[in-house]
Amino acid sequence: MAGYLPFYEIDIPTLYKKRIQIEGIKKHPWFKKNYLPVKPSDEEVNLDDVRAVFDDIEDQYVSEQSVAKEGGPLMMNAFEMITLSQGLNLSSLFDRQQKLALLKFDLLRHFTSLQCISLLIMVYWLVVADMDYVKRQTRFVSRKPPRDIISSVEAVAESMGLKVHTRNYKTRLERISANKVGEFAVVLEVFEVAPSLFMADVRKASGDTLEYHKQFYKNFCTKLENIIWKPTEDVANPSVLRSLTC
Amino acid sequence: SVNEVEALYELFKKLSSSIIDDGLIHKEELQLALFQTPIGSNLFLDRVFDLFDEKRNGVIEFEEFVHALNVFHPCAPLEDKIDFAFRLYDLRQTGFIEREEVKQMVIAILMESEMNLSDDLLEEIIDKTFDDADADRDGKINKEEWKAFVLRNPNLLRNMTLPHLKSVINSYFQYCTPNLVFLIDPLALSYLR
């Protein structure tokens, strides 16, 4: 009816700016009609995630077998790697993140009964685009000595304006804004998965998930190109074409 | 107490109505709960779903939900957790965790972060693990080897305990209150429905 699609933009960042946030949707008259709000009851801020990543995880990992020779990084066997899977992490059943996802899905269900295409597209964008980033885990592999990995990470982080705090093979990267709002923090830990093969597990400790994936991680990995392992030959596998080893 | 059972039932209700509102948890609903998206497939999700779905009818009912979550309670016996994890990783249910299965799982976890390791690197990782876990060097891990391996590496079971369960349902599970044997009573469940 307007002669053009509401979300026809040339590049993704501009398209992203057009996104309406959940609050905007909630205020829209279409939305308010016949809507029963999902009760966002227990607003328990789950700090377990943050604490676990920085404080406890080291204790959890340490067993007599795990501590490597000459104070190297902790060792991680195949099964420990497997337990990192989101599919095996049932604590997310109780997560706040999950409640948000269910709310988004709830919205989508209500909107599919409408004829308004642009609203559908808007909700699609809200639901699918966000979810794609939320589910992705971030880690990379390197054959460089772990000390080099850590020092490269520190150098890159500092060049990105982040404060660095390292303890053994675990480092915390932080940006604290002037007004303390929107604090952004990342924790990276290096593990030995095989002789001369190391894996860096990178997690967002606080801050916006979208910012973590879109602005931080891609940039971070590009700068660490020389330490991150990449496949040498082209594997005849379509998924390799779009995937990064980072 | 009934309040605590209701709390667990509230969670079940929320999950089971997220996509198909029929009081049963479908695979897409479990996927949505764990991955915040119902799109895509994941090997571990499939395994978890299969182990929860004891009746093998393609859906998780409330009794199955509670029964499986029982194992994740902080007070549940270690033996049960070790057993559940073994069955989880025994992809083809042969009674052994074979090398090929471990390889498949390592590839799957790496795919979650879009990593594509070369075959020889994968073999290096699995070699090291099997050196440690496969005591009789037969290329597969049996139940006894798994148990011994887990006892040497207790963090392998860290995802087999949900501390949240303790705060949500305290005295419901028989493990924490030895004087109160609370078994799942079908009549009590039908009351909740």
PDB file of N, CA and C in Angstrom, chain A residues 141-231:
ATOM      1  N   VAL A 141      40.529 -22.253  18.297  1.00  0.00           N
ATOM      2  CA  VAL A 141      41.593 -23.210  18.557  1.00  0.00           C
ATOM      3  C   VAL A 141      42.913 -22.613  18.078  1.00  0.00           C
ATOM      4  N   SER A 142      43.986 -22.957  18.768  1.00  0.00           N
ATOM      5  CA  SER A 142      45.292 -22.432  18.368  1.00  0.00           C
ATOM      6  C   SER A 142      46.382 -23.449  18.621  1.00  0.00           C
ATOM      7  N   ARG A 143      47.430 -23.391  17.784  1.00  0.00           N
ATOM      8  CA  ARG A 143      48.564 -24.273  18.009  1.00  0.00           C
ATOM      9  C   ARG A 143      49.733 -23.500  18.623  1.00  0.00           C
ATOM     10  N   LYS A 144      49.515 -22.211  18.851  1.00  0.00           N
ATOM     11  CA  LYS A 144      50.579 -21.394  19.447  1.00  0.00           C
ATOM     12  C   LYS A 144      50.727 -21.749  20.916  1.00  0.00           C
ATOM     13  N   PRO A 145      51.880 -21.502  21.497  1.00  0.00           N
ATOM     14  CA  PRO A 145      52.044 -21.761  22.934  1.00  0.00           C
ATOM     15  C   PRO A 145      51.054 -20.917  23.741  1.00  0.00           C
ATOM     16  N   PRO A 146      50.477 -21.474  24.784  1.00  0.00           N
ATOM     17  CA  PRO A 146      49.439 -20.779  25.543  1.00  0.00           C
ATOM     18  C   PRO A 146      49.850 -19.410  26.072  1.00  0.00           C
ATOM     19  N   ARG A 147      51.095 -19.266  26.435  1.00  0.00           N
ATOM     20  CA  ARG A 147      51.557 -17.949  26.925  1.00  0.00           C
ATOM     21  C   ARG A 147      51.427 -16.904  25.820  1.00  0.00           C
ATOM     22  N   ASP A 148      51.722 -17.335  24.590  1.00  0.00           N
ATOM     23  CA  ASP A 148      51.596 -16.421  23.452  1.00  0.00           C
ATOM     24  C   ASP A 148      50.152 -16.081  23.178  1.00  0.00           C
ATOM     25  N   ILE A 149      49.284 -17.078  23.339  1.00  0.00           N
ATOM     26  CA  ILE A 149      47.855 -16.842  23.118  1.00  0.00           C
ATOM     27  C   ILE A 149      47.384 -15.768  24.089  1.00  0.00           C
ATOM     28  N   ILE A 150      47.736 -15.945  25.352  1.00  0.00           N
ATOM     29  CA  ILE A 150      47.285 -14.991  26.377  1.00  0.00           C
ATOM     30  C   ILE A 150      47.846 -13.596  26.108  1.00  0.00           C
ATOM     31  N   SER A 151      49.129 -13.518  25.786  1.00  0.00           N
ATOM     32  CA  SER A 151      49.694 -12.173  25.570  1.00  0.00           C
ATOM     33  C   SER A 151      49.117 -11.510  24.328  1.00  0.00           C
ATOM     34  N   SER A 152      48.824 -12.299  23.284  1.00  0.00           N
ATOM     35  CA  SER A 152      48.181 -11.724  22.102  1.00  0.00           C
ATOM     36  C   SER A 152      46.793 -11.206  22.442  1.00  0.00           C
ATOM     37  N   VAL A 153      46.055 -12.009  23.200  1.00  0.00           N
ATOM     38  CA  VAL A 153      44.703 -11.612  23.610  1.00  0.00           C
ATOM     39  C   VAL A 153      44.760 -10.311  24.403  1.00  0.00           C
ATOM     40  N   GLU A 154      45.713 -10.220  25.316  1.00  0.00           N
ATOM     41  CA  GLU A 154      45.835  -9.010  26.139  1.00  0.00           C
ATOM     42  C   GLU A 154      46.134  -7.798  25.267  1.00  0.00           C
ATOM     43  N   ALA A 155      47.065  -7.979  24.328  1.00  0.00           N
ATOM     44  CA  ALA A 155      47.445  -6.863  23.460  1.00  0.00           C
ATOM     45  C   ALA A 155      46.263  -6.391  22.618  1.00  0.00           C
ATOM     46  N   VAL A 156      45.554  -7.345  22.036  1.00  0.00           N
ATOM     47  CA  VAL A 156      44.403  -6.996  21.198  1.00  0.00           C
ATOM     48  C   VAL A 156      43.318  -6.318  22.028  1.00  0.00           C
ATOM     49  N   ALA A 157      43.066  -6.858  23.204  1.00  0.00           N
ATOM     50  CA  ALA A 157      42.019  -6.284  24.059  1.00  0.00           C
ATOM     51  C   ALA A 157      42.351  -4.843  24.410  1.00  0.00           C
ATOM     52  N   GLU A 158      43.606  -4.619  24.756  1.00  0.00           N
ATOM     53  CA  GLU A 158      44.010  -3.257  25.120  1.00  0.00           C
ATOM     54  C   GLU A 158      43.871  -2.319  23.933  1.00  0.00           C
ATOM     55  N   SER A 159      44.177  -2.833  22.735  1.00  0.00           N
ATOM     56  CA  SER A 159      44.034  -1.986  21.551  1.00  0.00           C
ATOM     57  C   SER A 159      42.573  -1.677  21.259  1.00  0.00           C
ATOM     58  N   MET A 160      41.665  -2.497  21.807  1.00  0.00           N
ATOM     59  CA  MET A 160      40.233  -2.252  21.628  1.00  0.00           C
ATOM     60  C   MET A 160      39.678  -1.418  22.773  1.00  0.00           C
ATOM     61  N   GLY A 161      40.572  -0.950  23.630  1.00  0.00           N
ATOM     62  CA  GLY A 161      40.139  -0.080  24.720  1.00  0.00           C
ATOM     63  C   GLY A 161      39.579  -0.822  25.920  1.00  0.00           C
ATOM     64  N   LEU A 162      39.945  -2.095  26.072  1.00  0.00           N
ATOM     65  CA  LEU A 162      39.432  -2.860  27.196  1.00  0.00           C
ATOM     66  C   LEU A 162      40.510  -3.020  28.266  1.00  0.00           C
ATOM     67  N   LYS A 163      40.035  -3.059  29.503  1.00  0.00           N
ATOM     68  CA  LYS A 163      40.959  -3.309  30.613  1.00  0.00           C
ATOM     69  C   LYS A 163      41.173  -4.812  30.720  1.00  0.00           C
ATOM     70  N   VAL A 164      42.399  -5.181  31.059  1.00  0.00           N
ATOM     71  CA  VAL A 164      42.732  -6.600  31.085  1.00  0.00           C
ATOM     72  C   VAL A 164      43.138  -7.060  32.478  1.00  0.00           C
ATOM     73  N   HIS A 165      42.628  -8.226  32.883  1.00  0.00           N
ATOM     74  CA  HIS A 165      43.057  -8.789  34.163  1.00  0.00           C
ATOM     75  C   HIS A 165      43.245 -10.283  33.964  1.00  0.00           C
ATOM     76  N   THR A 166      44.490 -10.742  34.070  1.00  0.00           N
ATOM     77  CA  THR A 166      44.796 -12.148  33.805  1.00  0.00           C
ATOM     78  C   THR A 166      45.224 -12.889  35.054  1.00  0.00           C
ATOM     79  N   ARG A 167      44.696 -14.111  35.168  1.00  0.00           N
ATOM     80  CA  ARG A 167      45.119 -14.977  36.268  1.00  0.00           C
ATOM     81  C   ARG A 167      45.403 -16.338  35.637  1.00  0.00           C
ATOM     82  N   ASN A 168      46.653 -16.778  35.651  1.00  0.00           N
ATOM     83  CA  ASN A 168      47.068 -18.006  34.951  1.00  0.00           C
ATOM     84  C   ASN A 168      46.642 -17.928  33.485  1.00  0.00           C
ATOM     85  N   TYR A 169      45.753 -18.834  33.063  1.00  0.00           N
ATOM     86  CA  TYR A 169      45.372 -18.848  31.656  1.00  0.00           C
ATOM     87  C   TYR A 169      43.937 -18.404  31.461  1.00  0.00           C
ATOM     88  N   LYS A 170      43.518 -17.565  32.386  1.00  0.00           N
ATOM     89  CA  LYS A 170      42.171 -17.026  32.306  1.00  0.00           C
ATOM     90  C   LYS A 170      42.275 -15.515  32.369  1.00  0.00           C
ATOM     91  N   THR A 171      41.605 -14.865  31.432  1.00  0.00           N
ATOM     92  CA  THR A 171      41.695 -13.419  31.430  1.00  0.00           C
ATOM     93  C   THR A 171      40.322 -12.775  31.315  1.00  0.00           C
ATOM     94  N   ARG A 172      40.181 -11.657  31.997  1.00  0.00           N
ATOM     95  CA  ARG A 172      38.914 -10.948  31.978  1.00  0.00           C
ATOM     96  C   ARG A 172      39.133  -9.622  31.268  1.00  0.00           C
ATOM     97  N   LEU A 173      38.310  -9.356  30.257  1.00  0.00           N
ATOM     98  CA  LEU A 173      38.412  -8.107  29.504  1.00  0.00           C
ATOM     99  C   LEU A 173      37.203  -7.265  29.837  1.00  0.00           C
ATOM    100  N   GLU A 174      37.448  -6.013  30.138  1.00  0.00           N
ATOM    101  CA  GLU A 174      36.362  -5.197  30.660  1.00  0.00           C
ATOM    102  C   GLU A 174      36.339  -3.801  30.103  1.00  0.00           C
ATOM    103  N   ARG A 175      35.132  -3.285  29.879  1.00  0.00           N
ATOM    104  CA  ARG A 175      35.032  -1.870  29.563  1.00  0.00           C
ATOM    105  C   ARG A 175      33.993  -1.270  30.489  1.00  0.00           C
ATOM    106  N   ILE A 176      34.424  -0.327  31.280  1.00  0.00           N
ATOM    107  CA  ILE A 176      33.485   0.335  32.184  1.00  0.00           C
ATOM    108  C   ILE A 176      33.280   1.742  31.677  1.00  0.00           C
ATOM    109  N   SER A 177      32.035   2.048  31.333  1.00  0.00           N
ATOM    110  CA  SER A 177      31.759   3.390  30.815  1.00  0.00           C
ATOM    111  C   SER A 177      31.729   4.378  31.974  1.00  0.00           C
ATOM    112  N   ALA A 178      31.790   5.648  31.642  1.00  0.00           N
ATOM    113  CA  ALA A 178      31.879   6.710  32.657  1.00  0.00           C
ATOM    114  C   ALA A 178      30.736   6.665  33.653  1.00  0.00           C
ATOM    115  N   ASN A 179      29.529   6.417  33.159  1.00  0.00           N
ATOM    116  CA  ASN A 179      28.382   6.432  34.074  1.00  0.00           C
ATOM    117  C   ASN A 179      28.032   5.038  34.593  1.00  0.00           C
ATOM    118  N   LYS A 180      28.942   4.095  34.445  1.00  0.00           N
ATOM    119  CA  LYS A 180      28.785   2.731  34.947  1.00  0.00           C
ATOM    120  C   LYS A 180      27.634   1.963  34.307  1.00  0.00           C
ATOM    121  N   VAL A 181      26.955   2.604  33.349  1.00  0.00           N
ATOM    122  CA  VAL A 181      25.864   1.903  32.673  1.00  0.00           C
ATOM    123  C   VAL A 181      26.424   1.200  31.449  1.00  0.00           C
ATOM    124  N   GLY A 182      25.913   0.017  31.134  1.00  0.00           N
ATOM    125  CA  GLY A 182      26.375  -0.690  29.961  1.00  0.00           C
ATOM    126  C   GLY A 182      27.790  -1.211  30.123  1.00  0.00           C
ATOM    127  N   GLU A 183      28.099  -1.704  31.280  1.00  0.00           N
ATOM    128  CA  GLU A 183      29.402  -2.314  31.478  1.00  0.00           C
ATOM    129  C   GLU A 183      29.498  -3.573  30.645  1.00  0.00           C
ATOM    130  N   PHE A 184      30.614  -3.710  29.993  1.00  0.00           N
ATOM    131  CA  PHE A 184      30.792  -4.829  29.075  1.00  0.00           C
ATOM    132  C   PHE A 184      32.003  -5.641  29.528  1.00  0.00           C
ATOM    133  N   ALA A 185      31.825  -6.940  29.710  1.00  0.00           N
ATOM    134  CA  ALA A 185      32.939  -7.762  30.153  1.00  0.00           C
ATOM    135  C   ALA A 185      32.918  -9.121  29.492  1.00  0.00           C
ATOM    136  N   VAL A 186      34.107  -9.613  29.218  1.00  0.00           N
ATOM    137  CA  VAL A 186      34.277 -10.896  28.539  1.00  0.00           C
ATOM    138  C   VAL A 186      35.308 -11.710  29.307  1.00  0.00           C
ATOM    139  N   VAL A 187      35.092 -13.008  29.405  1.00  0.00           N
ATOM    140  CA  VAL A 187      36.085 -13.866  30.039  1.00  0.00           C
ATOM    141  C   VAL A 187      36.578 -14.881  29.023  1.00  0.00           C
ATOM    142  N   LEU A 188      37.870 -15.013  28.947  1.00  0.00           N
ATOM    143  CA  LEU A 188      38.469 -15.952  28.002  1.00  0.00           C
ATOM    144  C   LEU A 188      39.361 -16.905  28.786  1.00  0.00           C
ATOM    145  N   GLU A 189      39.256 -18.184  28.507  1.00  0.00           N
ATOM    146  CA  GLU A 189      40.111 -19.145  29.204  1.00  0.00           C
ATOM    147  C   GLU A 189      40.700 -20.133  28.196  1.00  0.00           C
ATOM    148  N   VAL A 190      41.987 -20.404  28.387  1.00  0.00           N
ATOM    149  CA  VAL A 190      42.702 -21.310  27.473  1.00  0.00           C
ATOM    150  C   VAL A 190      42.831 -22.686  28.098  1.00  0.00           C
ATOM    151  N   PHE A 191      42.548 -23.708  27.310  1.00  0.00           N
ATOM    152  CA  PHE A 191      42.674 -25.093  27.776  1.00  0.00           C
ATOM    153  C   PHE A 191      43.530 -25.874  26.796  1.00  0.00           C
ATOM    154  N   GLU A 192      44.180 -26.920  27.323  1.00  0.00           N
ATOM    155  CA  GLU A 192      44.922 -27.804  26.442  1.00  0.00           C
ATOM    156  C   GLU A 192      44.017 -28.977  26.095  1.00  0.00           C
ATOM    157  N   VAL A 193      43.755 -29.192  24.797  1.00  0.00           N
ATOM    158  CA  VAL A 193      42.858 -30.283  24.416  1.00  0.00           C
ATOM    159  C   VAL A 193      43.619 -31.478  23.831  1.00  0.00           C
ATOM    160  N   ALA A 194      44.844 -31.245  23.439  1.00  0.00           N
ATOM    161  CA  ALA A 194      45.706 -32.312  22.933  1.00  0.00           C
ATOM    162  C   ALA A 194      47.115 -31.724  22.994  1.00  0.00           C
ATOM    163  N   PRO A 195      48.167 -32.556  22.896  1.00  0.00           N
ATOM    164  CA  PRO A 195      49.518 -32.005  22.939  1.00  0.00           C
ATOM    165  C   PRO A 195      49.686 -30.919  21.869  1.00  0.00           C
ATOM    166  N   SER A 196      50.103 -29.737  22.269  1.00  0.00           N
ATOM    167  CA  SER A 196      50.268 -28.569  21.389  1.00  0.00           C
ATOM    168  C   SER A 196      48.994 -28.119  20.706  1.00  0.00           C
ATOM    169  N   LEU A 197      47.858 -28.433  21.265  1.00  0.00           N
ATOM    170  CA  LEU A 197      46.598 -27.964  20.703  1.00  0.00           C
ATOM    171  C   LEU A 197      45.792 -27.345  21.822  1.00  0.00           C
ATOM    172  N   PHE A 198      45.439 -26.071  21.640  1.00  0.00           N
ATOM    173  CA  PHE A 198      44.774 -25.352  22.714  1.00  0.00           C
ATOM    174  C   PHE A 198      43.469 -24.751  22.248  1.00  0.00           C
ATOM    175  N   MET A 199      42.543 -24.682  23.182  1.00  0.00           N
ATOM    176  CA  MET A 199      41.248 -24.123  22.852  1.00  0.00           C
ATOM    177  C   MET A 199      40.968 -22.956  23.780  1.00  0.00           C
ATOM    178  N   ALA A 200      40.522 -21.840  23.190  1.00  0.00           N
ATOM    179  CA  ALA A 200      40.158 -20.683  23.994  1.00  0.00           C
ATOM    180  C   ALA A 200      38.651 -20.581  24.019  1.00  0.00           C
ATOM    181  N   ASP A 201      38.090 -20.677  25.207  1.00  0.00           N
ATOM    182  CA  ASP A 201      36.655 -20.555  25.377  1.00  0.00           C
ATOM    183  C   ASP A 201      36.359 -19.111  25.760  1.00  0.00           C
ATOM    184  N   VAL A 202      35.533 -18.454  24.959  1.00  0.00           N
ATOM    185  CA  VAL A 202      35.266 -17.037  25.179  1.00  0.00           C
ATOM    186  C   VAL A 202      33.804 -16.851  25.537  1.00  0.00           C
ATOM    187  N   ARG A 203      33.541 -16.144  26.614  1.00  0.00           N
ATOM    188  CA  ARG A 203      32.162 -15.918  27.024  1.00  0.00           C
ATOM    189  C   ARG A 203      31.929 -14.485  27.423  1.00  0.00           C
ATOM    190  N   LYS A 204      30.719 -14.049  27.179  1.00  0.00           N
ATOM    191  CA  LYS A 204      30.326 -12.730  27.651  1.00  0.00           C
ATOM    192  C   LYS A 204      30.021 -12.859  29.134  1.00  0.00           C
ATOM    193  N   ALA A 205      30.637 -12.012  29.944  1.00  0.00           N
ATOM    194  CA  ALA A 205      30.370 -12.059  31.379  1.00  0.00           C
ATOM    195  C   ALA A 205      29.291 -11.057  31.765  1.00  0.00           C
ATOM    196  N   SER A 206      29.256  -9.931  31.068  1.00  0.00           N
ATOM    197  CA  SER A 206      28.177  -8.965  31.288  1.00  0.00           C
ATOM    198  C   SER A 206      28.087  -8.031  30.095  1.00  0.00           C
ATOM    199  N   GLY A 207      26.914  -7.427  29.941  1.00  0.00           N
ATOM    200  CA  GLY A 207      26.715  -6.516  28.824  1.00  0.00           C
ATOM    201  C   GLY A 207      25.735  -7.085  27.815  1.00  0.00           C
ATOM    202  N   ASP A 208      25.558  -6.375  26.735  1.00  0.00           N
ATOM    203  CA  ASP A 208      24.583  -6.739  25.725  1.00  0.00           C
ATOM    204  C   ASP A 208      25.084  -7.871  24.824  1.00  0.00           C
ATOM    205  N   THR A 209      24.243  -8.885  24.654  1.00  0.00           N
ATOM    206  CA  THR A 209      24.642 -10.047  23.859  1.00  0.00           C
ATOM    207  C   THR A 209      24.901  -9.684  22.406  1.00  0.00           C
ATOM    208  N   LEU A 210      24.041  -8.853  21.869  1.00  0.00           N
ATOM    209  CA  LEU A 210      24.177  -8.459  20.476  1.00  0.00           C
ATOM    210  C   LEU A 210      25.483  -7.711  20.261  1.00  0.00           C
ATOM    211  N   GLU A 211      25.806  -6.815  21.222  1.00  0.00           N
ATOM    212  CA  GLU A 211      27.058  -6.070  21.135  1.00  0.00           C
ATOM    213  C   GLU A 211      28.238  -7.035  21.177  1.00  0.00           C
ATOM    214  N   TYR A 212      28.133  -8.027  22.048  1.00  0.00           N
ATOM    215  CA  TYR A 212      29.199  -9.018  22.194  1.00  0.00           C
ATOM    216  C   TYR A 212      29.474  -9.702  20.860  1.00  0.00           C
ATOM    217  N   HIS A 213      28.420 -10.175  20.218  1.00  0.00           N
ATOM    218  CA  HIS A 213      28.621 -10.914  18.972  1.00  0.00           C
ATOM    219  C   HIS A 213      28.950  -9.999  17.814  1.00  0.00           C
ATOM    220  N   LYS A 214      28.148  -8.971  17.630  1.00  0.00           N
ATOM    221  CA  LYS A 214      28.306  -8.116  16.459  1.00  0.00           C
ATOM    222  C   LYS A 214      29.533  -7.222  16.514  1.00  0.00           C
ATOM    223  N   GLN A 215      29.710  -6.532  17.641  1.00  0.00           N
ATOM    224  CA  GLN A 215      30.781  -5.536  17.676  1.00  0.00           C
ATOM    225  C   GLN A 215      32.080  -6.073  18.236  1.00  0.00           C
ATOM    226  N   PHE A 216      31.981  -6.891  19.255  1.00  0.00           N
ATOM    227  CA  PHE A 216      33.218  -7.327  19.888  1.00  0.00           C
ATOM    228  C   PHE A 216      33.858  -8.547  19.216  1.00  0.00           C
ATOM    229  N   TYR A 217      33.140  -9.663  19.163  1.00  0.00           N
ATOM    230  CA  TYR A 217      33.763 -10.926  18.831  1.00  0.00           C
ATOM    231  C   TYR A 217      34.377 -10.988  17.435  1.00  0.00           C
ATOM    232  N   LYS A 218      33.649 -10.523  16.447  1.00  0.00           N
ATOM    233  CA  LYS A 218      34.167 -10.586  15.073  1.00  0.00           C
ATOM    234  C   LYS A 218      35.456  -9.768  14.953  1.00  0.00           C
ATOM    235  N   ASN A 219      35.412  -8.605  15.540  1.00  0.00           N
ATOM    236  CA  ASN A 219      36.554  -7.694  15.513  1.00  0.00           C
ATOM    237  C   ASN A 219      37.749  -8.316  16.234  1.00  0.00           C
ATOM    238  N   PHE A 220      37.459  -8.855  17.403  1.00  0.00           N
ATOM    239  CA  PHE A 220      38.438  -9.518  18.256  1.00  0.00           C
ATOM    240  C   PHE A 220      39.160 -10.623  17.487  1.00  0.00           C
ATOM    241  N   CYS A 221      38.405 -11.477  16.811  1.00  0.00           N
ATOM    242  CA  CYS A 221      38.989 -12.592  16.086  1.00  0.00           C
ATOM    243  C   CYS A 221      39.785 -12.145  14.875  1.00  0.00           C
ATOM    244  N   THR A 222      39.327 -11.111  14.223  1.00  0.00           N
ATOM    245  CA  THR A 222      40.068 -10.599  13.075  1.00  0.00           C
ATOM    246  C   THR A 222      41.462 -10.155  13.514  1.00  0.00           C
ATOM    247  N   LYS A 223      41.517  -9.503  14.657  1.00  0.00           N
ATOM    248  CA  LYS A 223      42.810  -9.027  15.151  1.00  0.00           C
ATOM    249  C   LYS A 223      43.696 -10.163  15.646  1.00  0.00           C
ATOM    250  N   LEU A 224      43.085 -11.284  15.984  1.00  0.00           N
ATOM    251  CA  LEU A 224      43.866 -12.407  16.494  1.00  0.00           C
ATOM    252  C   LEU A 224      44.172 -13.424  15.404  1.00  0.00           C
ATOM    253  N   GLU A 225      43.953 -13.019  14.172  1.00  0.00           N
ATOM    254  CA  GLU A 225      44.132 -13.911  13.020  1.00  0.00           C
ATOM    255  C   GLU A 225      45.382 -14.769  13.060  1.00  0.00           C
ATOM    256  N   ASN A 226      46.489 -14.177  13.457  1.00  0.00           N
ATOM    257  CA  ASN A 226      47.746 -14.914  13.377  1.00  0.00           C
ATOM    258  C   ASN A 226      47.920 -16.004  14.428  1.00  0.00           C
ATOM    259  N   ILE A 227      47.056 -16.034  15.447  1.00  0.00           N
ATOM    260  CA  ILE A 227      47.187 -17.122  16.410  1.00  0.00           C
ATOM    261  C   ILE A 227      46.068 -18.159  16.286  1.00  0.00           C
ATOM    262  N   ILE A 228      44.993 -17.768  15.580  1.00  0.00           N
ATOM    263  CA  ILE A 228      43.855 -18.685  15.474  1.00  0.00           C
ATOM    264  C   ILE A 228      44.090 -19.700  14.363  1.00  0.00           C
ATOM    265  N   TRP A 229      43.877 -20.978  14.692  1.00  0.00           N
ATOM    266  CA  TRP A 229      44.070 -22.045  13.724  1.00  0.00           C
ATOM    267  C   TRP A 229      42.995 -21.993  12.653  1.00  0.00           C
ATOM    268  N   LYS A 230      43.401 -22.203  11.400  1.00  0.00           N
ATOM    269  CA  LYS A 230      42.437 -22.263  10.298  1.00  0.00           C
ATOM    270  C   LYS A 230      42.732 -23.511   9.484  1.00  0.00           C
ATOM    271  N   PRO A 231      41.702 -24.090   8.855  1.00  0.00           N
ATOM    272  CA  PRO A 231      41.982 -25.278   8.034  1.00  0.00           C
ATOM    273  C   PRO A 231      42.849 -24.886   6.846  1.00  0.00           C
TER     274      PRO A 231
END
